[in-house]
Structures are given as structure tokens and as C-alpha cells.
PDB file of C-alpha atoms in Angstrom:
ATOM      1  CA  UNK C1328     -24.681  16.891 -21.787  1.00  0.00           C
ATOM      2  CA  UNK C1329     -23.167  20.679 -21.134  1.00  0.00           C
ATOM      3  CA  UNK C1330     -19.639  20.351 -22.065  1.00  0.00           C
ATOM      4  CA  UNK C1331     -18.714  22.115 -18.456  1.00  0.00           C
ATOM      5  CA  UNK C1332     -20.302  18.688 -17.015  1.00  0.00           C
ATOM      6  CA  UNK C1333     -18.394  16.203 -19.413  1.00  0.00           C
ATOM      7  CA  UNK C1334     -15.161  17.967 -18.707  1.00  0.00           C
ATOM      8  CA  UNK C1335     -16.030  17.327 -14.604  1.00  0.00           C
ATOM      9  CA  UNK C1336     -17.377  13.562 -15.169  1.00  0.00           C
ATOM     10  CA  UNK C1337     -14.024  13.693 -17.179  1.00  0.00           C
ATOM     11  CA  UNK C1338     -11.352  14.922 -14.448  1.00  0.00           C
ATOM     12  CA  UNK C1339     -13.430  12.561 -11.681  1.00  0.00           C
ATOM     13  CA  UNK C1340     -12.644   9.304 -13.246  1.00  0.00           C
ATOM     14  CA  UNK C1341      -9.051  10.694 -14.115  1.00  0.00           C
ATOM     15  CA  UNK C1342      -8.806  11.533 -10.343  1.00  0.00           C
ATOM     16  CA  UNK C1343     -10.308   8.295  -9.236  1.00  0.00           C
ATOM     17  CA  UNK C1344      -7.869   6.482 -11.332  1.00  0.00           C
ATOM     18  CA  UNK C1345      -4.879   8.572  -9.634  1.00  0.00           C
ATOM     19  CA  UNK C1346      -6.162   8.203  -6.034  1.00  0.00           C
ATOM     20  CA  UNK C1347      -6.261   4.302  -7.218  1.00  0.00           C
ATOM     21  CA  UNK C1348      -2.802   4.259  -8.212  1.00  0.00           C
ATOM     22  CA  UNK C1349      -1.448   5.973  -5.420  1.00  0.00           C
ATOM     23  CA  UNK C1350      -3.439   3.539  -2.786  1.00  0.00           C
ATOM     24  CA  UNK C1351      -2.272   0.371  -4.808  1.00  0.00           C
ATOM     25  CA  UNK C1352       1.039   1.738  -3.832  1.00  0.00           C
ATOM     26  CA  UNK C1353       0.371   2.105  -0.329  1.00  0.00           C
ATOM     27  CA  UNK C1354      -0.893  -1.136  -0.232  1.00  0.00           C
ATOM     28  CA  UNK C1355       2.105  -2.357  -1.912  1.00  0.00           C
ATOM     29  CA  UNK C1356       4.149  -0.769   1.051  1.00  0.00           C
ATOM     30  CA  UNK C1357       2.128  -2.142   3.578  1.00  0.00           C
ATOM     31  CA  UNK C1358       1.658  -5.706   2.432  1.00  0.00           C
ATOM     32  CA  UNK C1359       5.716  -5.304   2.443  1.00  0.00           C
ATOM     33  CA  UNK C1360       5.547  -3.942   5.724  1.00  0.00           C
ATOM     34  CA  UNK C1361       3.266  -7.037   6.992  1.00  0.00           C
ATOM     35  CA  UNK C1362       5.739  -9.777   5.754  1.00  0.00           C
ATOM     36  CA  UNK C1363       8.688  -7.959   7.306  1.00  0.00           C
ATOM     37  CA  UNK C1364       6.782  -7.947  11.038  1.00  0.00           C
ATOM     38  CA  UNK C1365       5.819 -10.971  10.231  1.00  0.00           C
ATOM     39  CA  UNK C1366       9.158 -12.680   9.521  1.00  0.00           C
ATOM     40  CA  UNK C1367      10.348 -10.647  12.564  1.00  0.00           C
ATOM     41  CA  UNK C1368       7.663 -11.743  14.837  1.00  0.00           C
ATOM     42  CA  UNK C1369       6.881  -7.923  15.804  1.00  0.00           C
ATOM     43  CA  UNK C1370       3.225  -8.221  16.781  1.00  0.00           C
ATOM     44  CA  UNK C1371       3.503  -4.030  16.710  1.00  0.00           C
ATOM     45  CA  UNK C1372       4.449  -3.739  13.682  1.00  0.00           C
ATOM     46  CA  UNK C1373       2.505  -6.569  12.212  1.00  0.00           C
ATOM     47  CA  UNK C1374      -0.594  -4.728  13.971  1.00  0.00           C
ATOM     48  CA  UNK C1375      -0.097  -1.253  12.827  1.00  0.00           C
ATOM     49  CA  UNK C1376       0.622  -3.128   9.159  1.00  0.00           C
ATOM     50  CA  UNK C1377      -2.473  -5.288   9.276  1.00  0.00           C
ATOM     51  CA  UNK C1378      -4.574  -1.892  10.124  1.00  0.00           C
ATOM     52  CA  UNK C1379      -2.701   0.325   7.629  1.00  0.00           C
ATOM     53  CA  UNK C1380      -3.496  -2.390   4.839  1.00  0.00           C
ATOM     54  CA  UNK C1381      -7.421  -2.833   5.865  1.00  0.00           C
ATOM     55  CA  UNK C1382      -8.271   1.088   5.882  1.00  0.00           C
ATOM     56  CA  UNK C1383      -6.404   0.729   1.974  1.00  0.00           C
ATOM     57  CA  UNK C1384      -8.472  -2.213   1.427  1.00  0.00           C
ATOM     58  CA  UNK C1385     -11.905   0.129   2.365  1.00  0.00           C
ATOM     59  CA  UNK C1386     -10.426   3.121   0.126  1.00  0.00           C
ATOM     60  CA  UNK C1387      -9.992   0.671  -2.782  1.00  0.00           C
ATOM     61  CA  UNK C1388     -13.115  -0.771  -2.612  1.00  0.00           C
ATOM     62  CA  UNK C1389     -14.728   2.500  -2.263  1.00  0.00           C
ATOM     63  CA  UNK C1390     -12.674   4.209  -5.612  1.00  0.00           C
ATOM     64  CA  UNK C1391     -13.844   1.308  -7.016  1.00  0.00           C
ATOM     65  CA  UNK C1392     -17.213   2.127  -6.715  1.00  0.00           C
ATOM     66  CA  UNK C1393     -16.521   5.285  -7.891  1.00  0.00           C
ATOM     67  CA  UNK C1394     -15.319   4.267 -10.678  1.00  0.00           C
ATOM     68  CA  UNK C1395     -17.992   1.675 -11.758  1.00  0.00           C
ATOM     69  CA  UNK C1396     -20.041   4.852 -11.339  1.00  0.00           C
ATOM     70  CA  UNK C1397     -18.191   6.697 -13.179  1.00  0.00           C
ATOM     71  CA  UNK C1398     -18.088   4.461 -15.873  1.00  0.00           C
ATOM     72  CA  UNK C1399     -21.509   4.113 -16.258  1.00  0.00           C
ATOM     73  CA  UNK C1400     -22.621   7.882 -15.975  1.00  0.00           C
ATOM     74  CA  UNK C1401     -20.192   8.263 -19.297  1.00  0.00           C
ATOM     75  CA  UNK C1402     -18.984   5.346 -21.005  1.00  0.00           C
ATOM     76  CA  UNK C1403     -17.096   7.685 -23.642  1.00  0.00           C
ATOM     77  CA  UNK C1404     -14.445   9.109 -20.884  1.00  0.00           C
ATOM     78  CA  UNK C1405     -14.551   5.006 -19.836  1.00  0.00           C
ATOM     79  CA  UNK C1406     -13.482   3.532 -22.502  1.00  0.00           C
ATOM     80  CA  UNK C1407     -11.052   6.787 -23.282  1.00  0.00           C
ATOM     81  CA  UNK C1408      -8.921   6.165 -20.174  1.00  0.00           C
ATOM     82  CA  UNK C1409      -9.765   2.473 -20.044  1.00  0.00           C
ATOM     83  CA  UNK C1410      -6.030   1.784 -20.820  1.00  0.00           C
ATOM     84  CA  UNK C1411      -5.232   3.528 -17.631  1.00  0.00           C
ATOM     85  CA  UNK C1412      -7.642   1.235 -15.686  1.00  0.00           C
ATOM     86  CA  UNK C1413      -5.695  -1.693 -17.086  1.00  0.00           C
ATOM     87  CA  UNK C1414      -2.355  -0.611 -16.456  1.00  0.00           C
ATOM     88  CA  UNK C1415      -3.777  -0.808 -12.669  1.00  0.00           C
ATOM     89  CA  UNK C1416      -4.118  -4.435 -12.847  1.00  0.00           C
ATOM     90  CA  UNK C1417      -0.553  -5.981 -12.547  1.00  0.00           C
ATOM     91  CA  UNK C1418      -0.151  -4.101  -9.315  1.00  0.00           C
ATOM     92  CA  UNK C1419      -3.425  -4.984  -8.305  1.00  0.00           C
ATOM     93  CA  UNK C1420      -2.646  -9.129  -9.352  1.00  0.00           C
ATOM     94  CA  UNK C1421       0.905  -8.044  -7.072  1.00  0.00           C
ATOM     95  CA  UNK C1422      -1.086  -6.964  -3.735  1.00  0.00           C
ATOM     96  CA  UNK C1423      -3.066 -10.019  -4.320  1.00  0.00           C
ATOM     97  CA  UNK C1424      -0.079 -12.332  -4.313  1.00  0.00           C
ATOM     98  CA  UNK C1425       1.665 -10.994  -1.901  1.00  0.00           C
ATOM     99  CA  UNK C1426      -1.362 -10.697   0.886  1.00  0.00           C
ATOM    100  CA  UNK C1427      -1.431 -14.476  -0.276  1.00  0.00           C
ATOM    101  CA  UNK C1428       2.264 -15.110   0.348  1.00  0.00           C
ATOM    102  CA  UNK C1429       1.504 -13.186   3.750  1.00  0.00           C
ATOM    103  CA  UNK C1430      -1.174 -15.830   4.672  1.00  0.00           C
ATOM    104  CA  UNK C1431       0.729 -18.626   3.649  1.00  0.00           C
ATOM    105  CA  UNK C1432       3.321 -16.846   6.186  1.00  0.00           C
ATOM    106  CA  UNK C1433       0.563 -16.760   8.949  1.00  0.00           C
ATOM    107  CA  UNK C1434      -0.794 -20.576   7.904  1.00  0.00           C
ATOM    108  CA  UNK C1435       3.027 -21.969   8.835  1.00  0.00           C
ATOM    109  CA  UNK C1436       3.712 -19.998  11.778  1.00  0.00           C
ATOM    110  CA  UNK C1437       0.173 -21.059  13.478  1.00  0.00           C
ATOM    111  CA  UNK C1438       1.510 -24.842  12.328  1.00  0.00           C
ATOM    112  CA  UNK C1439       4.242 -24.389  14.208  1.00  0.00           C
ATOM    113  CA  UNK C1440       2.232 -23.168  17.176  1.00  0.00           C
ATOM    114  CA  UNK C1441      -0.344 -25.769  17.233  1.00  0.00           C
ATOM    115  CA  UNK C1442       2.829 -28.688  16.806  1.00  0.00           C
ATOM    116  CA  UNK C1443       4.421 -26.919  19.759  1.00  0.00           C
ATOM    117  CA  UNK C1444       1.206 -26.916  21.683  1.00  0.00           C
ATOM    118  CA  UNK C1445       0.639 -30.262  20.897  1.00  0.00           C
ATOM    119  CA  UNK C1446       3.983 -31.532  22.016  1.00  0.00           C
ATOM    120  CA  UNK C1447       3.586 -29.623  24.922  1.00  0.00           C
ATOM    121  CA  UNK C1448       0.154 -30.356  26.354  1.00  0.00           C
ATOM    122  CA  UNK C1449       0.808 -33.976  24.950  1.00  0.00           C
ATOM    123  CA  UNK C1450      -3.168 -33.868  22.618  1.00  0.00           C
ATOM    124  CA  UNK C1451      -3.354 -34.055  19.125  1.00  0.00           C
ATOM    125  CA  UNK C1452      -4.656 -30.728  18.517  1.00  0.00           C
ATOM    126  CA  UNK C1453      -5.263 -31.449  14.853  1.00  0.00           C
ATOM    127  CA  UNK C1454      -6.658 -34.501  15.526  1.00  0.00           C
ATOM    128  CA  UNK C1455      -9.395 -34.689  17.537  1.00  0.00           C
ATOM    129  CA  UNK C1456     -13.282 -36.611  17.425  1.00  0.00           C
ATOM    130  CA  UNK C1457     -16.377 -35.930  17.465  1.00  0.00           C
ATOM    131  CA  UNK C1458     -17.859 -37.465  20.837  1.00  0.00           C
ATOM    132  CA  UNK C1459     -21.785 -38.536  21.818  1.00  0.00           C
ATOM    133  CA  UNK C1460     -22.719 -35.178  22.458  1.00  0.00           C
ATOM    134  CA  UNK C1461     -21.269 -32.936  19.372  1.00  0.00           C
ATOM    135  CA  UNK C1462     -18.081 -31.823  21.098  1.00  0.00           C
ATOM    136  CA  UNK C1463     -14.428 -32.509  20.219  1.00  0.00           C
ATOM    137  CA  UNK C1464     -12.078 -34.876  22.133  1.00  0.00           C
ATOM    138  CA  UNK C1465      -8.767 -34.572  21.380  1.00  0.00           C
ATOM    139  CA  UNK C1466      -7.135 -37.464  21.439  1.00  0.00           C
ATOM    140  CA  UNK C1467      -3.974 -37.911  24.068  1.00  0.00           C
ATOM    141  CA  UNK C1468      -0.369 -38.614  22.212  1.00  0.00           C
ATOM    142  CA  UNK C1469       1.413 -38.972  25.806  1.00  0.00           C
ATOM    143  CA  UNK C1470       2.068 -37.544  28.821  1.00  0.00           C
ATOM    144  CA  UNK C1471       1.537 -33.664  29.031  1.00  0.00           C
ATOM    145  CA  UNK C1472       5.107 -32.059  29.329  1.00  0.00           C
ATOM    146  CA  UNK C1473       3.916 -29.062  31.307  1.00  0.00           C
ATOM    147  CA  UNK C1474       0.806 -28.123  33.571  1.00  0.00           C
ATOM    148  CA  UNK C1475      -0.790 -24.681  33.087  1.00  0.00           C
TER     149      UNK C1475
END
């Protein structure tokens, strides 16, 4: 291999590994963004967050690819700034915990919803059967305290 091309396959991965870095902090920034809407119940902001943090989601996955790529068209330059890959992963583990603490967020506010609902329209929405033909009954708790 020309040394002209080594030096290029060597400043991609290096440049892969930067765009990573910077997008893991993005990410960071949005997942913090998400649980602040979220605790605030600002269905803007949580919107704009949720579609700021998918597009980062796509660009990880695709510098990821990139650098699996990368890795295999020169395994030397791999394993050279393989430390720098691994100092990715903590922040990596981070966004993964805190999209989880988001969805736990998500998981007890929809609770809440489906209690209220429940209360409300007087069904056990978590509750229901199967009947003779496939479908669900819900199964009636008391009188419904509102009409629709």
C-alpha cells in the first residue's frame, strides 16, 4: 500500500473517531434535553428533542459503519487508535442509560395516564379479556365518571 493511501485510510478513521465523539456529545445534550421536556411536560420541546436525538442516532450508526470499514481496510491504523475507540465507550454506556432512564420516564407517565383513564371511563384498561371472537373486553370497575 502507497504510503500517500495509508496516511488517508489513516486521517479517515482518526476523523471518524472525532465526528463520533462530537455526536456522542450531542446526543448527550439531547437525551438531557428529552428528560427536561419530559419532566416539564413540553410536548415541543420533547418533540424537537426526540427528533434531534434520532437524526444522532442515524449519524452514529452510520460512523459506525465507517469505522468497521475502516477497520477492516487497515487493521494496523485499528488497532493503533483502538484506545481512542475505547475511550468512546463510557459515554456511549451514558447515552444508553440515560435514553433508558428517559423511557422509564415515558413508562410512568403513560401509567399515570392509563390509571387516570381508567378512573375516569370507569374500565380496567390494563385488565381486559379475551372474548369468543379474538377481541378485548375490558372489564367495567364502576360507573363511568364522565361521557365523551
Amino acid at each position: 500500500m502507497s504510503a500517500h493511501l495509508q496516511v488517508g485510510l489513516d486521517g479517515a478513521l482518526s476523523t471518524v473517531l472525532d465526528d463520533m465523539q462530537k455526536t456522542l456529545a450531542e446526543l448527550a445534550g439531547a437525551l438531557d434535553d428529552e428528560r427536561t421536556a419530559l419532566l416539564a411536560a413540553d410536548v415541543a420541546a420533547l418533540d424537537a428533542a426526540g427528533s434531534r436525538k434520532q437524526a444522532l442516532m442515524q449519524a452514529l450508526e452510520q460512523l459506525d459503519a465507517e469505522r468497521l470499514q475502516l477497520n477492516l481496510a487497515e487493521p494496523r491504523t485499528a488497532l493503533a487508535l483502538e484506545s481512542r475507540w475505547i475511550s468512546l465507550l463510557p459515554t456511549l454506556a451514558d447515552c444508553r442509560d440515560m435514553n433508558q432512564r428517559n423511557g422509564q420516564l415515558v413508562g410512568q407517565r403513560l401509567g399515570s395516564i392509563r390509571r387516570a383513564l381508567s378512573i375516569l371511563t370507569g374500565q380496567d384498561l390494563d385488565g381486559g379479556v379475551y372474548g369468543r371472537t379474538g377481541g378485548v373486553q375490558l372489564r367495567s370497575r364502576s360507573q363511568p365518571l364522565a361521557e365523551a
